[in-house]
Amino acid sequence: MLLKHGEIFLKGRNRHRFTERLHDNLRIALRGIGGSTWIKDTQNVTVLGGEVPLDALVERARRVVGFASVEPAVRVPSTLDDVTRAGVDALRGLLADRPVRSFAVRSRRRDKQFPLTSSQVDVHVGARVKEALPQLTVDLKRPEVLLSVEIDRKETYLSWTRLPGLSGLPVGSSGRALVLLSGGYDSPVAAHRAMRRGLSCDFVHFNGAPYTNPSSVYKAYALARELNRCQPPGRLHVIALGKAQKQLAVAGAGRLQVVAQRRLMVRTASALAARTRAEALVTGDSLGQVASQTLANMAAVDEAASLPVLRPLVGWDKQEIIDEAHAIGTAGISVLPDEDCCQLLAPPRVSTRAGLPQLRAVERRLDLDEVVAVLLDHVQVMVPGDGAEQSVSGPSCATPVPVSS
């Protein structure tokens, strides 16, 4: 299988660092696949093989951020006869499976000692395919089947199926971030976008316990598990915010309640990030989508953070976000009902321009350092993955919460 590299081919002298990270992530993705595998590095292409079913290799490889495409391939010795024979056999096999009318051959000669140029290989292999399978026509512009030939010194790889990968930068190559993960559409898509820019992501979920049921924890766990398919597993931190939300309401937050809660969340997440060595926070905010996400309110929230707050979706509209959620596999989880802590004690009308003096006046009525310390003292930590069923328990849940596979 040929795994074509994404934008890391643009990197200069430090390209090897990105490639090493990419291969480390691939090895992690291959764990538990049920057989031996091997990885070979060539220029801008990773070759993957093993004693496991091809479908399993394809599925695991397509999870890994950093590969632009995944191409199942056959490997033959780098002789003209072997390459030609393999090309004819490949097209003959395709014709047996489905109707094919046109083809083209595209070769890349990595081994410059090979006796033919890339163009000459194209012509030679194409002519032999046409001779053996006269029902096929050559179409160099829009072929139904594009036979790709990668010629190395000892081995040549032929592929004819190109599956899109996730592209982007290898997860972990840009640092570590902490994602504020709700149960909606937005934050999982933001997390996925952050991963594709090379950020290794942990997650923090705030629920309204003890005043809400644990349904949002179910969803956060399931979402984190789905997102962890694309990275070395990140941890999920669950924080019960309900009592602190009530403290803000009693302190007179009023129409500022939602923004005050968001400030408390990023303040707490910043403190948690110091423990997890995260260098930034990630949220699913989209400018103007809801009243709490106006530019003024975003600025008010950012003022409470001690780390950069990244908003990958700031310019996306809701339908774009929902479409992306379907594409990455989180939409089916996000659509499930739950009790969202953001709705707890929310005023009928949310201030669209929360003033910092008013917010600070509310916060001065609390001992914020103590509030944050208490929240972190009761945090629950899980590592959602593909393993056996796990359970969530702790101060925010009276009984264990089973999380089904």
Short mmCIF file of C-alpha atoms in Angstrom, two decimals:
data_model
loop_
_atom_site.label_atom_id
_atom_site.label_comp_id
_atom_site.label_asym_id
_atom_site.label_seq_id
_atom_site.Cartn_x
_atom_site.Cartn_y
_atom_site.Cartn_z
CA MET A 1 0.00 0.00 0.00
CA LEU A 2 1.29 3.46 -0.93
CA LEU A 3 0.62 6.28 1.51
CA LYS A 4 1.28 9.59 -0.24
CA HIS A 5 2.42 12.35 2.11
CA GLY A 6 0.42 15.57 2.46
CA GLU A 7 1.91 19.00 2.99
CA ILE A 8 4.96 17.76 4.87
CA PHE A 9 6.63 17.43 1.46
CA LEU A 10 6.80 21.25 1.55
CA LYS A 11 9.00 21.17 4.65
CA GLY A 12 12.70 21.83 4.33
CA ARG A 13 15.58 20.57 6.42
CA ASN A 14 13.30 19.49 9.28
CA ARG A 15 11.10 17.31 7.07
CA HIS A 16 12.55 14.20 8.70
CA ARG A 17 11.06 15.30 12.04
CA PHE A 18 7.57 15.43 10.55
CA THR A 19 8.08 12.11 8.78
CA GLU A 20 9.21 10.41 11.99
CA ARG A 21 6.14 11.73 13.81
CA LEU A 22 3.92 10.55 10.95
CA HIS A 23 5.36 7.05 11.12
CA ASP A 24 5.08 6.96 14.92
CA ASN A 25 1.38 7.82 14.61
CA LEU A 26 0.94 5.16 11.93
CA ARG A 27 2.51 2.53 14.19
CA ILE A 28 0.11 3.52 16.98
CA ALA A 29 -2.85 3.29 14.59
CA LEU A 30 -1.75 -0.23 13.60
CA ARG A 31 -1.71 -1.56 17.16
CA GLY A 32 -3.99 -4.53 17.70
CA ILE A 33 -4.60 -5.04 13.99
CA GLY A 34 -4.15 -8.78 14.37
CA GLY A 35 -0.98 -9.47 12.38
CA SER A 36 2.52 -8.29 11.58
CA THR A 37 3.03 -5.11 9.56
CA TRP A 38 5.99 -3.27 8.09
CA ILE A 39 6.68 0.32 7.07
CA LYS A 40 9.15 1.50 4.44
CA ASP A 41 9.98 5.16 3.86
CA THR A 42 10.67 6.55 0.41
CA GLN A 43 10.67 10.14 -0.81
CA ASN A 44 7.25 11.65 -0.01
CA VAL A 45 5.68 8.18 0.09
CA THR A 46 5.34 5.61 2.86
CA VAL A 47 4.98 1.98 1.82
CA LEU A 48 2.86 -0.13 4.19
CA GLY A 49 2.42 -3.89 4.10
CA GLY A 50 1.79 -6.84 6.37
CA GLU A 51 0.19 -10.19 7.01
CA VAL A 52 -3.26 -8.72 7.57
CA PRO A 53 -6.30 -8.17 5.32
CA LEU A 54 -5.95 -5.23 2.95
CA ASP A 55 -9.23 -3.67 4.09
CA ALA A 56 -7.92 -3.51 7.66
CA LEU A 57 -4.71 -1.81 6.55
CA VAL A 58 -6.67 0.72 4.48
CA GLU A 59 -9.02 1.55 7.37
CA ARG A 60 -6.18 2.11 9.83
CA ALA A 61 -4.04 4.11 7.41
CA ARG A 62 -6.88 6.47 6.50
CA ARG A 63 -7.21 7.44 10.17
CA VAL A 64 -3.70 8.89 10.26
CA VAL A 65 -3.46 12.65 9.75
CA GLY A 66 -0.72 13.57 7.30
CA PHE A 67 -1.34 11.21 4.37
CA ALA A 68 -2.94 12.86 1.34
CA SER A 69 -3.98 9.56 -0.23
CA VAL A 70 -4.02 5.83 0.44
CA GLU A 71 -3.41 3.59 -2.57
CA PRO A 72 -3.61 -0.22 -2.38
CA ALA A 73 -0.80 -1.57 -4.57
CA VAL A 74 1.03 -4.63 -5.85
CA ARG A 75 4.80 -4.99 -5.56
CA VAL A 76 6.96 -6.50 -8.31
CA PRO A 77 10.68 -6.55 -9.16
CA SER A 78 11.89 -3.48 -11.03
CA THR A 79 12.28 -5.06 -14.45
CA LEU A 80 10.38 -3.90 -17.50
CA ASP A 81 8.89 -7.35 -18.10
CA ASP A 82 7.63 -7.68 -14.51
CA VAL A 83 6.18 -4.18 -14.49
CA THR A 84 4.44 -4.72 -17.83
CA ARG A 85 3.03 -8.10 -16.83
CA ALA A 86 1.72 -6.69 -13.54
CA GLY A 87 0.05 -3.80 -15.37
CA VAL A 88 -1.74 -6.12 -17.78
CA ASP A 89 -2.81 -8.44 -14.94
CA ALA A 90 -4.14 -5.50 -12.91
CA LEU A 91 -6.35 -4.22 -15.73
CA ARG A 92 -7.51 -7.73 -16.60
CA GLY A 93 -8.52 -8.28 -12.98
CA LEU A 94 -10.43 -5.00 -12.91
CA LEU A 95 -12.33 -5.94 -16.08
CA ALA A 96 -13.39 -9.19 -14.42
CA ASP A 97 -14.88 -7.24 -11.50
CA ARG A 98 -16.56 -4.32 -13.26
CA PRO A 99 -16.94 -2.71 -16.67
CA VAL A 100 -14.01 -0.47 -17.59
CA ARG A 101 -13.78 1.43 -20.85
CA SER A 102 -10.70 3.63 -20.61
CA PHE A 103 -7.34 3.77 -18.84
CA ALA A 104 -4.08 5.67 -18.66
CA VAL A 105 -0.64 4.92 -17.23
CA ARG A 106 1.33 7.40 -15.10
CA SER A 107 4.84 6.40 -14.10
CA ARG A 108 7.36 7.94 -11.75
CA ARG A 109 10.93 6.73 -12.05
CA ARG A 110 12.62 7.19 -8.69
CA ASP A 111 15.50 5.01 -9.86
CA LYS A 112 17.15 7.10 -12.56
CA GLN A 113 19.21 4.05 -13.61
CA PHE A 114 16.06 2.36 -14.92
CA PRO A 115 16.59 1.95 -18.70
CA LEU A 116 13.39 3.80 -19.73
CA THR A 117 12.19 7.26 -18.85
CA SER A 118 8.85 7.72 -17.10
CA SER A 119 7.16 8.68 -20.37
CA GLN A 120 8.63 5.66 -22.13
CA VAL A 121 7.32 3.38 -19.38
CA ASP A 122 3.87 4.93 -19.81
CA VAL A 123 3.91 4.22 -23.53
CA HIS A 124 5.35 0.72 -23.21
CA VAL A 125 2.99 -0.51 -20.48
CA GLY A 126 -0.01 1.21 -22.07
CA ALA A 127 0.70 -0.40 -25.44
CA ARG A 128 0.96 -3.87 -23.91
CA VAL A 129 -2.29 -3.38 -21.97
CA LYS A 130 -4.03 -2.23 -25.16
CA GLU A 131 -2.63 -5.19 -27.04
CA ALA A 132 -3.80 -7.69 -24.42
CA LEU A 133 -7.15 -5.98 -23.77
CA PRO A 134 -8.23 -4.37 -27.05
CA GLN A 135 -11.66 -3.43 -25.66
CA LEU A 136 -9.99 -0.73 -23.58
CA THR A 137 -9.25 2.73 -24.94
CA VAL A 138 -6.51 5.10 -23.83
CA ASP A 139 -7.77 8.37 -22.33
CA LEU A 140 -5.00 10.58 -21.00
CA LYS A 141 -7.34 13.32 -19.75
CA ARG A 142 -10.16 11.54 -17.92
CA PRO A 143 -9.43 7.82 -17.68
CA GLU A 144 -11.78 5.58 -15.73
CA VAL A 145 -8.71 3.79 -14.37
CA LEU A 146 -5.39 5.50 -13.75
CA LEU A 147 -2.61 2.93 -13.39
CA SER A 148 0.13 4.47 -11.25
CA VAL A 149 3.64 3.00 -11.51
CA GLU A 150 6.28 3.91 -8.89
CA ILE A 151 9.70 2.59 -9.90
CA ASP A 152 12.34 2.18 -7.18
CA ARG A 153 15.74 0.55 -7.51
CA LYS A 154 14.70 -2.98 -6.56
CA GLU A 155 10.92 -2.84 -6.37
CA THR A 156 8.11 -1.25 -8.35
CA TYR A 157 4.64 -0.54 -6.99
CA LEU A 158 1.54 -0.46 -9.18
CA SER A 159 -1.73 1.00 -7.91
CA TRP A 160 -5.05 1.82 -9.54
CA THR A 161 -7.27 2.89 -6.63
CA ARG A 162 -6.72 6.25 -4.93
CA LEU A 163 -8.53 6.84 -1.63
CA PRO A 164 -8.40 10.29 -0.02
CA GLY A 165 -6.54 10.65 3.26
CA LEU A 166 -6.84 13.30 5.97
CA SER A 167 -3.82 15.30 4.73
CA GLY A 168 -2.62 18.02 7.12
CA LEU A 169 0.33 17.87 9.51
CA PRO A 170 1.07 14.81 11.67
CA VAL A 171 -0.70 14.95 15.02
CA GLY A 172 1.74 16.14 17.68
CA SER A 173 4.06 17.98 15.30
CA SER A 174 2.57 21.36 16.29
CA GLY A 175 2.27 20.77 20.03
CA ARG A 176 -0.53 19.89 22.44
CA ALA A 177 -3.93 21.52 22.96
CA LEU A 178 -6.87 21.12 25.32
CA VAL A 179 -10.27 21.06 23.60
CA LEU A 180 -13.38 22.32 25.39
CA LEU A 181 -15.62 19.48 24.23
CA SER A 182 -19.38 19.83 24.44
CA GLY A 183 -21.93 17.39 23.05
CA GLY A 184 -22.85 19.50 20.02
CA TYR A 185 -21.68 19.57 16.42
CA ASP A 186 -19.15 22.37 16.72
CA SER A 187 -16.44 21.43 19.20
CA PRO A 188 -15.74 17.92 17.78
CA VAL A 189 -15.29 19.43 14.31
CA ALA A 190 -12.99 22.09 15.79
CA ALA A 191 -10.98 19.35 17.52
CA HIS A 192 -10.64 17.43 14.28
CA ARG A 193 -9.47 20.56 12.48
CA ALA A 194 -6.93 21.22 15.23
CA MET A 195 -5.59 17.67 14.87
CA ARG A 196 -5.17 18.20 11.14
CA ARG A 197 -2.96 21.18 11.91
CA GLY A 198 -0.67 18.93 13.94
CA LEU A 199 -2.07 19.46 17.45
CA SER A 200 -2.29 16.52 19.81
CA CYS A 201 -5.58 17.01 21.68
CA ASP A 202 -6.80 16.24 25.16
CA PHE A 203 -10.40 17.07 26.01
CA VAL A 204 -12.27 18.71 28.87
CA HIS A 205 -16.04 18.39 29.20
CA PHE A 206 -18.04 20.52 31.63
CA ASN A 207 -21.37 19.05 32.71
CA GLY A 208 -24.05 20.53 34.95
CA ALA A 209 -23.87 17.91 37.70
CA PRO A 210 -25.31 17.60 40.26
CA TYR A 211 -28.24 19.46 38.63
CA THR A 212 -28.22 17.61 35.29
CA ASN A 213 -28.15 13.94 34.38
CA PRO A 214 -24.96 12.34 32.98
CA SER A 215 -26.22 12.15 29.38
CA SER A 216 -23.73 14.77 28.21
CA VAL A 217 -20.90 12.67 29.65
CA TYR A 218 -22.04 9.73 27.51
CA LYS A 219 -21.81 11.93 24.46
CA ALA A 220 -18.48 13.52 25.36
CA TYR A 221 -16.95 10.09 25.90
CA ALA A 222 -18.31 8.79 22.60
CA LEU A 223 -17.13 11.90 20.75
CA ALA A 224 -13.66 11.73 22.28
CA ARG A 225 -13.44 8.05 21.39
CA GLU A 226 -14.36 8.82 17.77
CA LEU A 227 -11.82 11.66 17.61
CA ASN A 228 -9.13 9.49 19.17
CA ARG A 229 -9.32 7.27 16.10
CA CYS A 230 -7.31 10.01 14.36
CA GLN A 231 -4.60 10.50 16.99
CA PRO A 232 -2.68 8.74 19.75
CA PRO A 233 -5.46 8.57 22.36
CA GLY A 234 -6.08 11.83 24.19
CA ARG A 235 -7.52 12.00 27.70
CA LEU A 236 -11.02 13.18 28.53
CA HIS A 237 -11.40 15.28 31.68
CA VAL A 238 -14.94 15.63 33.02
CA ILE A 239 -15.65 18.54 35.38
CA ALA A 240 -18.94 19.03 37.24
CA LEU A 241 -19.72 22.73 36.88
CA GLY A 242 -23.26 22.86 38.27
CA LYS A 243 -22.50 24.19 41.76
CA ALA A 244 -20.13 26.83 40.39
CA GLN A 245 -22.79 27.91 37.90
CA LYS A 246 -25.21 28.35 40.77
CA GLN A 247 -22.62 30.44 42.63
CA LEU A 248 -22.36 32.78 39.63
CA ALA A 249 -26.15 33.09 39.48
CA VAL A 250 -26.36 33.87 43.21
CA ALA A 251 -23.59 36.46 42.73
CA GLY A 252 -25.92 38.34 40.39
CA ALA A 253 -24.63 37.40 36.93
CA GLY A 254 -28.08 37.86 35.38
CA ARG A 255 -27.81 38.43 31.62
CA LEU A 256 -24.05 37.89 31.94
CA GLN A 257 -24.53 34.33 33.23
CA VAL A 258 -23.57 32.50 30.02
CA VAL A 259 -20.47 34.63 29.38
CA ALA A 260 -19.48 34.40 33.05
CA GLN A 261 -19.75 30.61 32.81
CA ARG A 262 -17.61 30.60 29.69
CA ARG A 263 -14.98 32.70 31.47
CA LEU A 264 -14.98 30.24 34.34
CA MET A 265 -14.62 27.35 31.90
CA VAL A 266 -11.58 28.81 30.14
CA ARG A 267 -10.06 29.85 33.47
CA THR A 268 -10.46 26.29 34.74
CA ALA A 269 -9.30 24.81 31.42
CA SER A 270 -6.20 27.03 31.52
CA ALA A 271 -5.32 25.68 34.96
CA LEU A 272 -5.94 22.13 33.75
CA ALA A 273 -3.79 22.78 30.67
CA ALA A 274 -0.88 23.65 32.93
CA ARG A 275 -1.13 20.13 34.35
CA THR A 276 -1.45 18.44 30.95
CA ARG A 277 1.26 20.61 29.33
CA ALA A 278 -1.18 21.90 26.73
CA GLU A 279 -0.06 25.07 24.99
CA ALA A 280 -3.46 26.29 23.78
CA LEU A 281 -7.20 25.88 24.25
CA VAL A 282 -9.51 24.95 21.37
CA THR A 283 -13.21 25.80 21.20
CA GLY A 284 -15.94 25.32 18.61
CA ASP A 285 -16.99 28.97 18.57
CA SER A 286 -18.27 30.39 15.29
CA LEU A 287 -18.50 34.16 15.10
CA GLY A 288 -22.06 35.37 15.62
CA GLN A 289 -23.62 31.89 15.62
CA VAL A 290 -25.22 32.45 19.03
CA ALA A 291 -25.46 35.43 21.36
CA SER A 292 -22.53 34.30 23.50
CA GLN A 293 -20.26 34.14 20.44
CA THR A 294 -20.26 37.78 19.39
CA LEU A 295 -16.88 39.42 18.95
CA ALA A 296 -17.27 41.35 22.20
CA ASN A 297 -18.18 38.22 24.16
CA MET A 298 -15.32 36.23 22.64
CA ALA A 299 -12.93 38.98 23.72
CA ALA A 300 -14.40 38.89 27.23
CA VAL A 301 -13.91 35.13 27.40
CA ASP A 302 -10.35 35.31 26.08
CA GLU A 303 -9.43 37.82 28.77
CA ALA A 304 -9.98 35.10 31.40
CA ALA A 305 -7.65 32.62 29.68
CA SER A 306 -3.94 32.37 30.35
CA LEU A 307 -3.35 30.52 27.06
CA PRO A 308 -4.19 31.25 23.42
CA VAL A 309 -7.80 30.30 22.60
CA LEU A 310 -7.93 28.79 19.11
CA ARG A 311 -11.23 28.83 17.19
CA PRO A 312 -10.81 26.77 14.01
CA LEU A 313 -14.46 27.32 13.02
CA VAL A 314 -14.67 31.06 13.60
CA GLY A 315 -15.62 31.74 9.96
CA TRP A 316 -17.78 28.67 9.31
CA ASP A 317 -21.57 28.70 9.07
CA LYS A 318 -23.68 26.09 10.82
CA GLN A 319 -24.41 23.98 7.75
CA GLU A 320 -20.72 23.77 6.90
CA ILE A 321 -20.05 22.53 10.43
CA ILE A 322 -22.85 19.94 10.28
CA ASP A 323 -21.64 18.69 6.89
CA GLU A 324 -18.11 18.30 8.25
CA ALA A 325 -19.45 16.49 11.33
CA HIS A 326 -21.10 13.95 9.02
CA ALA A 327 -17.85 13.58 7.07
CA ILE A 328 -15.74 12.84 10.16
CA GLY A 329 -18.30 10.57 11.84
CA THR A 330 -19.34 12.68 14.84
CA ALA A 331 -22.75 13.91 13.65
CA GLY A 332 -24.59 10.76 14.70
CA ILE A 333 -23.36 11.26 18.27
CA SER A 334 -23.85 15.02 18.40
CA VAL A 335 -27.51 14.77 17.36
CA LEU A 336 -28.39 12.65 20.41
CA PRO A 337 -30.33 14.47 23.17
CA ASP A 338 -28.58 15.45 26.39
CA GLU A 339 -28.73 17.94 29.24
CA ASP A 340 -26.23 20.63 28.33
CA CYS A 341 -24.68 22.60 31.18
CA CYS A 342 -24.78 25.77 29.05
CA GLN A 343 -28.58 25.76 29.30
CA LEU A 344 -28.51 25.42 33.07
CA LEU A 345 -29.46 28.76 34.69
CA ALA A 346 -29.23 30.50 31.31
CA PRO A 347 -31.16 33.82 31.30
CA PRO A 348 -34.04 34.40 28.84
CA ARG A 349 -31.86 36.94 27.04
CA VAL A 350 -28.08 36.63 26.83
CA SER A 351 -26.00 39.79 26.73
CA THR A 352 -24.36 40.18 23.33
CA ARG A 353 -21.82 42.71 24.63
CA ALA A 354 -20.77 41.63 28.10
CA GLY A 355 -18.68 44.32 29.74
CA LEU A 356 -15.50 43.36 31.55
CA PRO A 357 -16.14 45.71 34.51
CA GLN A 358 -19.54 44.09 35.14
CA LEU A 359 -18.14 40.57 34.75
CA ARG A 360 -15.27 41.30 37.13
CA ALA A 361 -17.72 42.75 39.65
CA VAL A 362 -19.65 39.46 39.65
CA GLU A 363 -16.45 37.43 39.91
CA ARG A 364 -15.16 39.48 42.85
CA ARG A 365 -18.10 38.21 44.88
CA LEU A 366 -16.58 34.74 44.58
CA ASP A 367 -13.20 33.34 45.49
CA LEU A 368 -12.38 32.29 41.93
CA ASP A 369 -9.08 30.65 42.83
CA GLU A 370 -10.90 28.48 45.36
CA VAL A 371 -13.71 27.71 42.89
CA VAL A 372 -11.22 26.57 40.25
CA ALA A 373 -9.24 24.53 42.77
CA VAL A 374 -12.39 22.70 43.91
CA LEU A 375 -13.39 21.99 40.32
CA LEU A 376 -9.99 20.51 39.52
CA ASP A 377 -9.91 18.50 42.75
CA HIS A 378 -12.97 16.59 41.53
CA VAL A 379 -12.05 16.13 37.88
CA GLN A 380 -12.61 12.69 36.35
CA VAL A 381 -10.02 11.47 33.84
CA MET A 382 -10.62 8.83 31.17
CA VAL A 383 -8.85 7.64 28.02
CA PRO A 384 -11.56 6.85 25.47
CA GLY A 385 -10.40 4.33 22.90
CA ASP A 386 -11.35 1.27 20.94
CA GLY A 387 -10.93 -1.12 23.85
CA ALA A 388 -13.43 -2.83 26.08
CA GLU A 389 -16.43 -1.09 27.62
CA GLN A 390 -15.43 1.38 30.30
CA SER A 391 -17.33 3.22 33.00
CA VAL A 392 -17.42 6.75 34.29
CA SER A 393 -17.71 7.34 38.00
CA GLY A 394 -16.81 10.04 40.45
CA PRO A 395 -18.21 12.95 42.43
CA SER A 396 -20.36 14.21 39.54
CA CYS A 397 -22.16 10.89 39.06
CA ALA A 398 -23.99 9.09 41.82
CA THR A 399 -23.53 5.75 40.04
CA PRO A 400 -21.19 4.50 37.34
CA VAL A 401 -22.20 5.53 33.84
CA PRO A 402 -21.64 2.69 31.33
CA VAL A 403 -20.34 3.83 27.97
CA SER A 404 -21.29 1.36 25.29
CA SER A 405 -19.11 0.49 22.32
#
